[in-house]
Backbone as ProteinMPNN parsed JSONL, in Angstrom:
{"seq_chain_A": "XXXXXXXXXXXXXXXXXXXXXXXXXXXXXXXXXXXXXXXXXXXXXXXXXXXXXXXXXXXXXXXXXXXXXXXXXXXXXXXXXXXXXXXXXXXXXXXXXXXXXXXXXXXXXXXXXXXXXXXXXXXXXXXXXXXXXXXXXXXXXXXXXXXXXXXXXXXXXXXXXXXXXXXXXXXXXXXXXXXXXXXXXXXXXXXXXX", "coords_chain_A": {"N_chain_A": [[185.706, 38.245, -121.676], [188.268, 39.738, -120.83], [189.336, 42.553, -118.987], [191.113, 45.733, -118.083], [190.638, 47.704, -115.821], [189.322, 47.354, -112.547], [185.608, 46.517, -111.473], [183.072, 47.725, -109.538], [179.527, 46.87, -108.499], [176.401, 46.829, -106.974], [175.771, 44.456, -105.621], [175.975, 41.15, -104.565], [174.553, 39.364, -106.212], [174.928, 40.83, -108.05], [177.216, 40.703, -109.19], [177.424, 38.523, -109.338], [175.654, 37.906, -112.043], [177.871, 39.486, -113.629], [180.036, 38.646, -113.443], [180.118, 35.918, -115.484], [180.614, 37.041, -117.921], [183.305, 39.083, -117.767], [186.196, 39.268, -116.923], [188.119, 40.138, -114.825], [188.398, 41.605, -111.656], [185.657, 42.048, -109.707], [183.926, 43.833, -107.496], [181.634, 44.739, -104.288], [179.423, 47.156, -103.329], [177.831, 46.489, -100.927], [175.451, 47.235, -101.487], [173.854, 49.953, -100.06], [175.922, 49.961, -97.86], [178.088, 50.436, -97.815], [178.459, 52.986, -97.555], [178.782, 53.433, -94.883], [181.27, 51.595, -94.383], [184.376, 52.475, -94.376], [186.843, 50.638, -94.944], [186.074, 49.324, -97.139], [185.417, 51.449, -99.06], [187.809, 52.307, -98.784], [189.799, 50.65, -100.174], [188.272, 50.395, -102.65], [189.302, 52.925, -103.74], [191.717, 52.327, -103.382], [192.199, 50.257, -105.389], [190.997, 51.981, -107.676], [193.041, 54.079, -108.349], [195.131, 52.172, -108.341], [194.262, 50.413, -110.751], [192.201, 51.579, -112.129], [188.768, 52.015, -112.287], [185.251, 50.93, -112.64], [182.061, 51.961, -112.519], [179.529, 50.131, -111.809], [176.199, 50.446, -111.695], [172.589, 49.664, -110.515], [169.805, 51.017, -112.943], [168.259, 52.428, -110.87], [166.627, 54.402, -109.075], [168.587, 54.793, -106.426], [170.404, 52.951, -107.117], [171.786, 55.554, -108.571], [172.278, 56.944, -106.354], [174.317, 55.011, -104.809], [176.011, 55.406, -107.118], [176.466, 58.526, -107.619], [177.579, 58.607, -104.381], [180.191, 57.081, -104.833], [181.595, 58.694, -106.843], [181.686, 61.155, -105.896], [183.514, 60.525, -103.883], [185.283, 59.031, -105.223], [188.644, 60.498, -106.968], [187.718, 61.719, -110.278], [188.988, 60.83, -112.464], [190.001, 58.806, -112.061], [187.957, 56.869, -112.597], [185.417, 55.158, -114.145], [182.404, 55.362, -115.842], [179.748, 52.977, -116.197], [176.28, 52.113, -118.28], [173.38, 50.608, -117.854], [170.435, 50.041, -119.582], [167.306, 51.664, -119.118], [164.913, 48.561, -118.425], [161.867, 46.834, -117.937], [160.614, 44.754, -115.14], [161.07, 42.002, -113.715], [163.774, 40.424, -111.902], [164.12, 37.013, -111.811], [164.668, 35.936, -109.306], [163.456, 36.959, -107.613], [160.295, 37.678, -105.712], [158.441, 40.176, -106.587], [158.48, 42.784, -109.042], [161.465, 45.49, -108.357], [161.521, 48.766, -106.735], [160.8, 50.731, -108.475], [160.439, 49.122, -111.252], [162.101, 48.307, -112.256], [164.676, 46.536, -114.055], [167.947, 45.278, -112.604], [171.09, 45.13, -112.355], [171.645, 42.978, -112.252], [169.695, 40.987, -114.082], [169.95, 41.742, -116.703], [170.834, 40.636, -119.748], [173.622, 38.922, -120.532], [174.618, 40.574, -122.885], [174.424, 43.27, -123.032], [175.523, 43.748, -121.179], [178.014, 43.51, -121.681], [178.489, 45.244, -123.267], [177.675, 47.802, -122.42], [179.831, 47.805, -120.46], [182.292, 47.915, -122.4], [181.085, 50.343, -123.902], [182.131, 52.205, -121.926], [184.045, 52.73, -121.825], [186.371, 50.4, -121.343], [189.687, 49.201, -121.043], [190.235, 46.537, -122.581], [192.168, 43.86, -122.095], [192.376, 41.119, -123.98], [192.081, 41.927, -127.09], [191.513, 43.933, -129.092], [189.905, 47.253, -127.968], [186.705, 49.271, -128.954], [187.352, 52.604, -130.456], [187.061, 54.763, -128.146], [184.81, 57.337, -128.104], [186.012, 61.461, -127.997], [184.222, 63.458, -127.244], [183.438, 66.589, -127.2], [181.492, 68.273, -126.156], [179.928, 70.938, -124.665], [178.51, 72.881, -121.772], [176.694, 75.026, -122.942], [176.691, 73.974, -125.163], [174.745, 71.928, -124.842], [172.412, 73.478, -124.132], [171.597, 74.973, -127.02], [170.641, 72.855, -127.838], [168.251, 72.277, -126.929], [168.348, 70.64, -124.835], [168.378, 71.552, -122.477], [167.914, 74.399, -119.917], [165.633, 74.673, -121.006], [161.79, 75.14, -122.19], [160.771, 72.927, -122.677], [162.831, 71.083, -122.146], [163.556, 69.371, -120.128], [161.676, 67.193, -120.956], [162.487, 66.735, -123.632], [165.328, 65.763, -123.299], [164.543, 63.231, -121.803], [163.299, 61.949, -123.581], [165.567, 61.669, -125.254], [167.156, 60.331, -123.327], [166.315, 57.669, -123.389], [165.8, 57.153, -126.003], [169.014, 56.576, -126.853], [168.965, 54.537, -124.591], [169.807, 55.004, -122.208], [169.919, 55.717, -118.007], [167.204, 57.138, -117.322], [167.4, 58.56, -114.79], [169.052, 60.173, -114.692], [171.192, 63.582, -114.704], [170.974, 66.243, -116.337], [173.561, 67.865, -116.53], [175.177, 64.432, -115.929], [174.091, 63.331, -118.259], [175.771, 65.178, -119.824], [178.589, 64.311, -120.061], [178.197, 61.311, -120.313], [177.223, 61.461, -123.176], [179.552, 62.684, -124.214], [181.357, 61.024, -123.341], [180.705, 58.744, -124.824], [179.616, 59.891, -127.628], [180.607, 61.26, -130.862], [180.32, 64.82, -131.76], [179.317, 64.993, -134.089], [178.258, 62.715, -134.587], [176.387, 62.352, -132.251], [174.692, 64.912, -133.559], [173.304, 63.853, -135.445], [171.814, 61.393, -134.567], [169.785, 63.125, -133.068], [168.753, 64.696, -135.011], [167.309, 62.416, -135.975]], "CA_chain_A": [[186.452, 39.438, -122.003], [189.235, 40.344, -119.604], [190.144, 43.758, -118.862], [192.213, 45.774, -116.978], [189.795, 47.696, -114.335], [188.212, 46.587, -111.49], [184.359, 46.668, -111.879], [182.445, 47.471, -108.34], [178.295, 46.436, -108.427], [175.753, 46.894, -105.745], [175.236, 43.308, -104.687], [176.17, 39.974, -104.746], [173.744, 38.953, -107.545], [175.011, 41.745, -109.518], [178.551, 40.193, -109.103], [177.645, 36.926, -110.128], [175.689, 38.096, -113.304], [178.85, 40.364, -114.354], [181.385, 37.53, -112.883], [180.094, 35.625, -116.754], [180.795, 38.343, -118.774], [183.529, 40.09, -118.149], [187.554, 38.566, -116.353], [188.696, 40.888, -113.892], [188.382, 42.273, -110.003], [184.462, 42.13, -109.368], [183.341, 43.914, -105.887], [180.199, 44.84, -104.617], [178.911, 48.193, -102.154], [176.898, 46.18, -100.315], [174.314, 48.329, -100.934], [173.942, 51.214, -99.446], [176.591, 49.63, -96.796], [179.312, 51.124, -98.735], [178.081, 54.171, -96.569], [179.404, 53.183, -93.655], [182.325, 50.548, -94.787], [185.85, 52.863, -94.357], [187.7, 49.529, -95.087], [185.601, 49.02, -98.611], [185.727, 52.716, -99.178], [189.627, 52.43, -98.926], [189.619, 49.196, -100.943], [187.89, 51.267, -104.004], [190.152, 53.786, -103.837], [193.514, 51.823, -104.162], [191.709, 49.888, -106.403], [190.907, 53.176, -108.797], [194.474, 54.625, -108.584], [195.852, 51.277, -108.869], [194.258, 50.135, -112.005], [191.092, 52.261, -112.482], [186.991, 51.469, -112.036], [184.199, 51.331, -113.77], [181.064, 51.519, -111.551], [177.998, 49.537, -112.814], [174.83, 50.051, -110.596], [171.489, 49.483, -111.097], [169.503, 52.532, -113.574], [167.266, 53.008, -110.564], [167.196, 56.025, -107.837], [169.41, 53.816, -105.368], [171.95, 52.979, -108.068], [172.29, 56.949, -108.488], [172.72, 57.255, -104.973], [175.255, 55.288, -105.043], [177.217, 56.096, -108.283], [176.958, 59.554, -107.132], [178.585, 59.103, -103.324], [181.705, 57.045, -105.326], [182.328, 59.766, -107.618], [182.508, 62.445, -104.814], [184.609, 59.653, -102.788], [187.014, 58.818, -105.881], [189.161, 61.034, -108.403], [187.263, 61.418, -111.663], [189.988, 60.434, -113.572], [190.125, 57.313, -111.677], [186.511, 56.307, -112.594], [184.74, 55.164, -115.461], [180.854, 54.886, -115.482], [178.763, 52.043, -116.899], [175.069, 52.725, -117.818], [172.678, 49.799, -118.455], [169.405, 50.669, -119.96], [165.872, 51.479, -118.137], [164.226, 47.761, -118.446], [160.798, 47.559, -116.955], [160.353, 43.615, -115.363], [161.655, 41.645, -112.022], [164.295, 39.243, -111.903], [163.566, 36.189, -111.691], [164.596, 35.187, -108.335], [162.557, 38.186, -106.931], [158.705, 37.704, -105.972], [157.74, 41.459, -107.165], [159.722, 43.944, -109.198], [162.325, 46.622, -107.578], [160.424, 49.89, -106.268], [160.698, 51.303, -109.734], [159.753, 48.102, -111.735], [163.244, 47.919, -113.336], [165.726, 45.026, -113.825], [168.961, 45.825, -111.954], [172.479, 44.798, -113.406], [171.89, 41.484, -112.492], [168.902, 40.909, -114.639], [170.262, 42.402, -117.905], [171.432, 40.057, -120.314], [174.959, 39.453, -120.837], [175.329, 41.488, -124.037], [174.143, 44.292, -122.373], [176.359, 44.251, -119.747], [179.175, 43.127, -122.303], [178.275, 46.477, -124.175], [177.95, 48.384, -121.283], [181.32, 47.775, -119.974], [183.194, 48.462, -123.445], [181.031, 51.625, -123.82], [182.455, 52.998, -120.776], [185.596, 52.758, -121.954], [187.564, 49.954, -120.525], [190.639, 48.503, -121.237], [190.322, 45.057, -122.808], [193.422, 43.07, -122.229], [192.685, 40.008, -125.052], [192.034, 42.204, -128.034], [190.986, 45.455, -129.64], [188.481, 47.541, -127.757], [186.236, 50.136, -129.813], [187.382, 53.355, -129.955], [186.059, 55.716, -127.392], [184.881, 59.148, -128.841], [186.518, 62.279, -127.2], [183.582, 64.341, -127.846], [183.625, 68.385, -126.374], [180.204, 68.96, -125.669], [179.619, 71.752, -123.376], [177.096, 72.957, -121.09], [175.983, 75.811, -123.58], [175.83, 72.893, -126.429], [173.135, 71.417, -124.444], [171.19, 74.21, -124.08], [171.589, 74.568, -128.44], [170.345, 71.561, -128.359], [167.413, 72.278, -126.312], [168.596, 69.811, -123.881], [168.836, 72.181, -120.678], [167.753, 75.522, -119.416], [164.281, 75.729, -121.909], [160.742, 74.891, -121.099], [160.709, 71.399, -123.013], [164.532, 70.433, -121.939], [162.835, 67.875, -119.258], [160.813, 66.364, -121.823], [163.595, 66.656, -124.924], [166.108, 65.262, -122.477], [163.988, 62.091, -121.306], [163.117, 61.144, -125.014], [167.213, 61.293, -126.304], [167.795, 58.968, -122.805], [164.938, 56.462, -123.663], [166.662, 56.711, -127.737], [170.249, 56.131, -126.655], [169.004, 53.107, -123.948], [170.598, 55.515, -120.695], [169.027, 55.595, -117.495], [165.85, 58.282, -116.704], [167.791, 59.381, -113.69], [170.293, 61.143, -115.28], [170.918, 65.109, -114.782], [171.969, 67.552, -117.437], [175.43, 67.276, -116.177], [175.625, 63.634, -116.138], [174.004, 63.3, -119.824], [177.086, 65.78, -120.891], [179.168, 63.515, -119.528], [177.926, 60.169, -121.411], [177.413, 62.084, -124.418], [181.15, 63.002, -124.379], [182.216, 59.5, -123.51], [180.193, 57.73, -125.694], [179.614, 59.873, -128.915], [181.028, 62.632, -131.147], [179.005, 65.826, -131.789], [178.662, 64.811, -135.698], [177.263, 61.441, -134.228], [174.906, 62.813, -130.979], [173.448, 65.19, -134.094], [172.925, 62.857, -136.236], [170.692, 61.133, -133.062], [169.082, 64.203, -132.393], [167.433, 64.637, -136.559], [166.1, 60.924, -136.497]], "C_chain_A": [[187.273, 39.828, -120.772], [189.708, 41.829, -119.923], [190.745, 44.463, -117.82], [191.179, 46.526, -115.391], [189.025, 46.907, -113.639], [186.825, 47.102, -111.662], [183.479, 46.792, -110.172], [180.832, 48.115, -109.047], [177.629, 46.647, -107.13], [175.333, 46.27, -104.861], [175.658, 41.996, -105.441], [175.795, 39.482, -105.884], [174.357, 39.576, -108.699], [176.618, 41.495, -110.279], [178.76, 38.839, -110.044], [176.645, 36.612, -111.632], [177.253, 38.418, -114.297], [180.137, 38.959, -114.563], [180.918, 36.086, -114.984], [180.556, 36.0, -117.793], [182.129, 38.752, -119.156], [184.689, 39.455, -117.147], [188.25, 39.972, -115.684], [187.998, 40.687, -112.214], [186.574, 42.158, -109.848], [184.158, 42.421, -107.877], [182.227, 44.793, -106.203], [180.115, 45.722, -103.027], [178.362, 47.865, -101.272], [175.94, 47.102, -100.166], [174.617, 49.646, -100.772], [174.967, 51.477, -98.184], [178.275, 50.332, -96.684], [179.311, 53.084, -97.902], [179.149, 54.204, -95.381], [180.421, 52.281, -93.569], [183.641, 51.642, -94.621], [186.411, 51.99, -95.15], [187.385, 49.445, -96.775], [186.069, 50.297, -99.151], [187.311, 52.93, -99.459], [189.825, 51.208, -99.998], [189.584, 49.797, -102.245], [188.765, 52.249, -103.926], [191.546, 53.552, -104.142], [193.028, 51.303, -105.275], [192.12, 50.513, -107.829], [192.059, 53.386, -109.013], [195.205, 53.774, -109.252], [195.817, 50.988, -110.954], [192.818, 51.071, -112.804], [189.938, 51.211, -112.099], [186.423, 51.51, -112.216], [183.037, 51.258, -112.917], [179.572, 51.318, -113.104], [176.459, 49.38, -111.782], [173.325, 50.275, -111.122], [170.918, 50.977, -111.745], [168.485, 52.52, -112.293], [167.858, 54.007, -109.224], [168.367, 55.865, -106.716], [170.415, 53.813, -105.996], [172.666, 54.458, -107.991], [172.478, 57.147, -107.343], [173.94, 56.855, -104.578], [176.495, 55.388, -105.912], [177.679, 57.41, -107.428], [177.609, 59.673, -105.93], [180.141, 58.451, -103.955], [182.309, 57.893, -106.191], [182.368, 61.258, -107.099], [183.554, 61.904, -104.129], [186.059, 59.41, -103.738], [187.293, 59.92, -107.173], [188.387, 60.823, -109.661], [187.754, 60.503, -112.345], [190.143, 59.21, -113.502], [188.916, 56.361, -112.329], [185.778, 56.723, -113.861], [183.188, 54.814, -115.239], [180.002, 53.634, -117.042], [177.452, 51.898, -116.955], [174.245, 51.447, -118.463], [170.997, 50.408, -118.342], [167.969, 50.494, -119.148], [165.386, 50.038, -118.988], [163.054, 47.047, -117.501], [160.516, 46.063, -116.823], [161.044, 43.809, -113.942], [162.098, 40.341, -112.53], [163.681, 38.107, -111.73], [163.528, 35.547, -110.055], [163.668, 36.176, -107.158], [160.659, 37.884, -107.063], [158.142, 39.191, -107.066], [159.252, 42.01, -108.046], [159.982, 44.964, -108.049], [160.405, 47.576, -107.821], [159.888, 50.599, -107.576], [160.33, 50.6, -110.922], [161.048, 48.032, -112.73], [164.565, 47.153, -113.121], [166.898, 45.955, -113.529], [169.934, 45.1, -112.921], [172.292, 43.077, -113.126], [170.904, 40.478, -113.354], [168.625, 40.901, -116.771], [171.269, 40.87, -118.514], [172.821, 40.158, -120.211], [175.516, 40.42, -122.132], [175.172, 42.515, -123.585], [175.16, 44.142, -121.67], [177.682, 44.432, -120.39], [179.044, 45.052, -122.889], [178.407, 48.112, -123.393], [179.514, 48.948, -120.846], [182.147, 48.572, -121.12], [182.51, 49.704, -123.599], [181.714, 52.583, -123.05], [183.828, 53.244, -121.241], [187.193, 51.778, -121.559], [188.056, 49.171, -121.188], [190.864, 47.378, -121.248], [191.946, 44.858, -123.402], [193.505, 42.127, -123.204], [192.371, 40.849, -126.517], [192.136, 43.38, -127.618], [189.531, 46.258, -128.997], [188.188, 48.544, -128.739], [186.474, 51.371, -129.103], [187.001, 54.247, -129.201], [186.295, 57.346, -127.516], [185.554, 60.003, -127.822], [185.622, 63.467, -127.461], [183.885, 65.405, -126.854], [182.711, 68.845, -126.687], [180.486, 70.087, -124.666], [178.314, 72.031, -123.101], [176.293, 73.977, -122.273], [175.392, 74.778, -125.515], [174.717, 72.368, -125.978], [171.631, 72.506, -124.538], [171.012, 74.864, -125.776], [170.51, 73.984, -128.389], [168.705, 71.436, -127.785], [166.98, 71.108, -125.415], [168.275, 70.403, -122.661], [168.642, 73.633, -121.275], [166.313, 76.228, -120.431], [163.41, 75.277, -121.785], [160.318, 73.206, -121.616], [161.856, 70.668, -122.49], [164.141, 69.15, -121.092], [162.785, 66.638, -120.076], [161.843, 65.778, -123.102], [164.519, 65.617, -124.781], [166.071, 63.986, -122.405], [164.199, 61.134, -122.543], [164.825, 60.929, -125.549], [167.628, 59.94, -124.98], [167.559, 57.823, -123.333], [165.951, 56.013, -125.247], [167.966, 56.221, -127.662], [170.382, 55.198, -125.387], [169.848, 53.937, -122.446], [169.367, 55.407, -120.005], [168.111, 57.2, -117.29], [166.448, 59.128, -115.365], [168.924, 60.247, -114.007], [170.515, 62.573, -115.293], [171.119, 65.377, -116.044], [173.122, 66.814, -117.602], [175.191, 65.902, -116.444], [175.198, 62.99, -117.525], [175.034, 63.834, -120.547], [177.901, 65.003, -120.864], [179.377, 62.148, -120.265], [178.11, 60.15, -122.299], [178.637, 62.097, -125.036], [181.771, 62.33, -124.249], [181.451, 58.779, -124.315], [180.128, 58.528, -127.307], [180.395, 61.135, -129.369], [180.329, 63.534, -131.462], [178.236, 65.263, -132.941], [177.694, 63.355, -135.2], [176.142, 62.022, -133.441], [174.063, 63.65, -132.812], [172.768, 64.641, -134.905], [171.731, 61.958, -135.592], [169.645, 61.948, -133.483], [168.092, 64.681, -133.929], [167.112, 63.592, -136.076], [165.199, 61.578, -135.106]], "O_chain_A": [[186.706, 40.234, -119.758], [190.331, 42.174, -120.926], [190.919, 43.93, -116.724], [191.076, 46.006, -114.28], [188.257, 46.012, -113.992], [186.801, 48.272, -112.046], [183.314, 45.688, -109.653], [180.682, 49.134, -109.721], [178.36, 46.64, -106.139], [174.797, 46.623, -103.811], [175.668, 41.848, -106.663], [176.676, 39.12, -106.664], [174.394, 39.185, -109.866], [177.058, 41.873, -111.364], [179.555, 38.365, -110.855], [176.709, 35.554, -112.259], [177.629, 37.815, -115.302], [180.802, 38.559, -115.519], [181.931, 35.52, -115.397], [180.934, 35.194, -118.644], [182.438, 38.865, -120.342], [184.064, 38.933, -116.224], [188.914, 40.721, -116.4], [187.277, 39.777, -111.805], [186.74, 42.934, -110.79], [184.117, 41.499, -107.063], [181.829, 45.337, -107.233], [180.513, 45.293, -101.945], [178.155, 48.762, -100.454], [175.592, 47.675, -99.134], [175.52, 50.295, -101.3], [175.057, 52.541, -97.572], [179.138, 50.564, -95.837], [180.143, 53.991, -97.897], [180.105, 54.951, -95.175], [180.61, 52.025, -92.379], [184.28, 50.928, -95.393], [186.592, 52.438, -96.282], [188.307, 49.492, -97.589], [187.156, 50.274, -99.729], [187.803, 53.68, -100.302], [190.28, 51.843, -100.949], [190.583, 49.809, -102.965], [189.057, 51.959, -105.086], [192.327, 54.205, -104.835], [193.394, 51.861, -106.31], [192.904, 50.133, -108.698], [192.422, 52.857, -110.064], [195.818, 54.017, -110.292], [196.601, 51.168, -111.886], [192.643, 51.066, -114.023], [190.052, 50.038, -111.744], [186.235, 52.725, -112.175], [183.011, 50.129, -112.428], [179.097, 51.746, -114.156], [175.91, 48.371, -111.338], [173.037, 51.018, -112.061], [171.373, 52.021, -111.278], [167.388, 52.656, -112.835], [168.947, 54.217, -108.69], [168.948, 56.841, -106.241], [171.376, 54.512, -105.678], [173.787, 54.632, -107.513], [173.336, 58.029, -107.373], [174.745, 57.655, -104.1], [177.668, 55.438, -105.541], [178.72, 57.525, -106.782], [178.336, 60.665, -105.883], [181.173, 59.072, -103.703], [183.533, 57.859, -106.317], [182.877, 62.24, -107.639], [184.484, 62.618, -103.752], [187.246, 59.489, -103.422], [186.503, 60.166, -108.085], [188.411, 59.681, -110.121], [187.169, 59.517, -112.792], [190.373, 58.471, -114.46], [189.099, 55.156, -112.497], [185.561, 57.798, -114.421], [182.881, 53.954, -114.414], [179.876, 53.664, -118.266], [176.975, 51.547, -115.875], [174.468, 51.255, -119.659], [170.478, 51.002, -117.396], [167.587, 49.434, -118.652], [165.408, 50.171, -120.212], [163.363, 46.724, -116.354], [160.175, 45.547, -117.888], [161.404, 44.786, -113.286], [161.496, 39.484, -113.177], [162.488, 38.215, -111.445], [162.609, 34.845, -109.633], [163.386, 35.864, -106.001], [159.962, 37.877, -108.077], [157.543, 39.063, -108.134], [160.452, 41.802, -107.86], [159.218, 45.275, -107.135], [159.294, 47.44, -108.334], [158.723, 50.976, -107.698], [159.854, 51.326, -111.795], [160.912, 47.708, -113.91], [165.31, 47.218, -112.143], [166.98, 47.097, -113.98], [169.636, 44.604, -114.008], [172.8, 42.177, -113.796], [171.19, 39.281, -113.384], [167.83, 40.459, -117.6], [172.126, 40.257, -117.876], [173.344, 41.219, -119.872], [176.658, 40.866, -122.24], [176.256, 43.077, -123.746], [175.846, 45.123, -121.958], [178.479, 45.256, -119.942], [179.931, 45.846, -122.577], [179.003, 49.138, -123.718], [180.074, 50.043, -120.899], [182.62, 49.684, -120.885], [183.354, 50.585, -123.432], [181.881, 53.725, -123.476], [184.543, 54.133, -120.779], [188.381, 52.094, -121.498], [187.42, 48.408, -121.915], [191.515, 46.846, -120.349], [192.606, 45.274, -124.355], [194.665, 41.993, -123.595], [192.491, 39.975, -127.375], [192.527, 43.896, -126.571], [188.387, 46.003, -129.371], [189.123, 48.876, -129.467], [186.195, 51.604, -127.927], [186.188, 54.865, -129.888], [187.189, 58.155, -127.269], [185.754, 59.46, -126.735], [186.164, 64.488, -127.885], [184.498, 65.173, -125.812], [182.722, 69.805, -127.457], [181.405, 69.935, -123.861], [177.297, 71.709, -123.716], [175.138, 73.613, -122.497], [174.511, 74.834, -126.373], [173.71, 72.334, -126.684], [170.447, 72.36, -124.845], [169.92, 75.433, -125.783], [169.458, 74.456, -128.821], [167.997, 70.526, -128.218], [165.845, 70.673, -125.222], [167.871, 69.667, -121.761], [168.934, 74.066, -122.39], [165.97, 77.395, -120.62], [163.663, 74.427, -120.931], [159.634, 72.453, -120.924], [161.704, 69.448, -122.432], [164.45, 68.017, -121.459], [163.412, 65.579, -120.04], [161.919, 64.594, -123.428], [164.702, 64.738, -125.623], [167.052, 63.321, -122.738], [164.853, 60.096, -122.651], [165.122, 59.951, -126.236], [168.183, 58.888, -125.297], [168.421, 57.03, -123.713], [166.562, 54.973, -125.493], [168.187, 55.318, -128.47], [171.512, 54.946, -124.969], [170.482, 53.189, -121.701], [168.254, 55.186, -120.483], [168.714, 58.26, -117.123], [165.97, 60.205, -115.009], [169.523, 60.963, -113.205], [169.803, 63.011, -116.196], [171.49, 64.483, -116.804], [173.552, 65.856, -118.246], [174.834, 65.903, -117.622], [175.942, 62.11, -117.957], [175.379, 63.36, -121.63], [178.21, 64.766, -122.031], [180.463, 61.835, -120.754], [178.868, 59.33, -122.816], [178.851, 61.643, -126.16], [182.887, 62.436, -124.759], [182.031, 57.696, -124.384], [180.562, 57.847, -128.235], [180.802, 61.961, -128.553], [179.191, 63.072, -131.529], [177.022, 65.058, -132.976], [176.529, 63.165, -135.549], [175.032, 62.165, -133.954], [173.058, 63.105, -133.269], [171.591, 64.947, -135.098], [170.687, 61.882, -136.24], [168.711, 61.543, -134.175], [166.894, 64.955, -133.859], [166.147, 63.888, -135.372], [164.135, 61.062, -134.762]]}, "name": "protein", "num_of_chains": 1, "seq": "XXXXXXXXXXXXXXXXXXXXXXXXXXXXXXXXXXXXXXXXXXXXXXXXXXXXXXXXXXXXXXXXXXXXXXXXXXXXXXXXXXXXXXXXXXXXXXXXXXXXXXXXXXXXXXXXXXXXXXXXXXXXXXXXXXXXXXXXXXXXXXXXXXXXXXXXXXXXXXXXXXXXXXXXXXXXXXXXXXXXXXXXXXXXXXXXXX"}
């Protein structure tokens, strides 16, 4: 599948899973190195403007660490997020599982990742991608929904990630967020009875 953004991953491995998948730009944070990189840091940033970016990092606490410093570092607008689902196992080329016991992006099948990607929204160059909802959730729909601000919302919250395959680290905010790029209200409630 070729499309038009560039895709930045957290590591080499996670490069050369995706690098199967998916015909574009493939770079990688080194980690947590992406911290201290300027040069990379500037790199992702023409990148985004240029053609846009979809970040794909592992669902565990690290990944959120760094999703969240590139989406204080780049323009929203520039940046598309890709969420592959909590899976509880260890690569193969790994003695033990990660700290959290869950397969990183390089671990995840390719349909997953294939699914992934087009969820997010990106711009496939050889065909037709699937439309991507424009839902208008707000923060006070969540709390409706008994998503946020009531004494189960934790618990309510966890169970709709786990049902819609997102990761466990997810706030409020960045569940509205998904929600609103991935479904429309009539769809999420439709979810939310079963």
């Amino acid at each position: 599948m070729r499309i038009q953004e560039a895709i930045v991953v957290e590591g080499r491995y996670d490069k050369s899973a995706l690098a199967g998948v998916v015909d574009t730009l493939i770079l990688d944070t080194a980690g947590f190195g992406v911290f201290k990189d300027g040069e990379r840091l500037a790199l992702l940033r023409k990148l985004a403007a240029k053609r846009g970016l979809i970040v794909l990092t592992d669902p565990d606490g690290a990944g959120f660490v760094i999703r969240n410093y590139l989406k204080g570092a780049i323009p929203k607008e520039q940046l598309k997020h890709a969420y592959v689902p909590d899976v509880y196992g260890k690569e193969r080329r790994k003695r033990a599982p990660g700290k959290e016991g869950k397969l990183g992006v390089e671990g995840m099948p390719p349909e997953v990742l294939r699914n992934a990607i087009l969820r997010a929204g990106a711009t496939v160059l050889d065909g037709e991608a699937p439309s991507r909802p424009s839902g208008d959730l707000t923060p006070a729909d969540l709390f409706a929904l008994g998503l946020s601000g009531t004494p189960d919302a934790a618990q309510r919250r966890a169970a709709l990630l786990r049902r819609l395959e997102l990761p466990e680290h997810m706030s409020a905010k960045a569940l509205l967020s998904a929600l609103n790029a991935l479904y429309t209200p009539e769809e999420l409630d439709e979810l939310l009875n079963e």
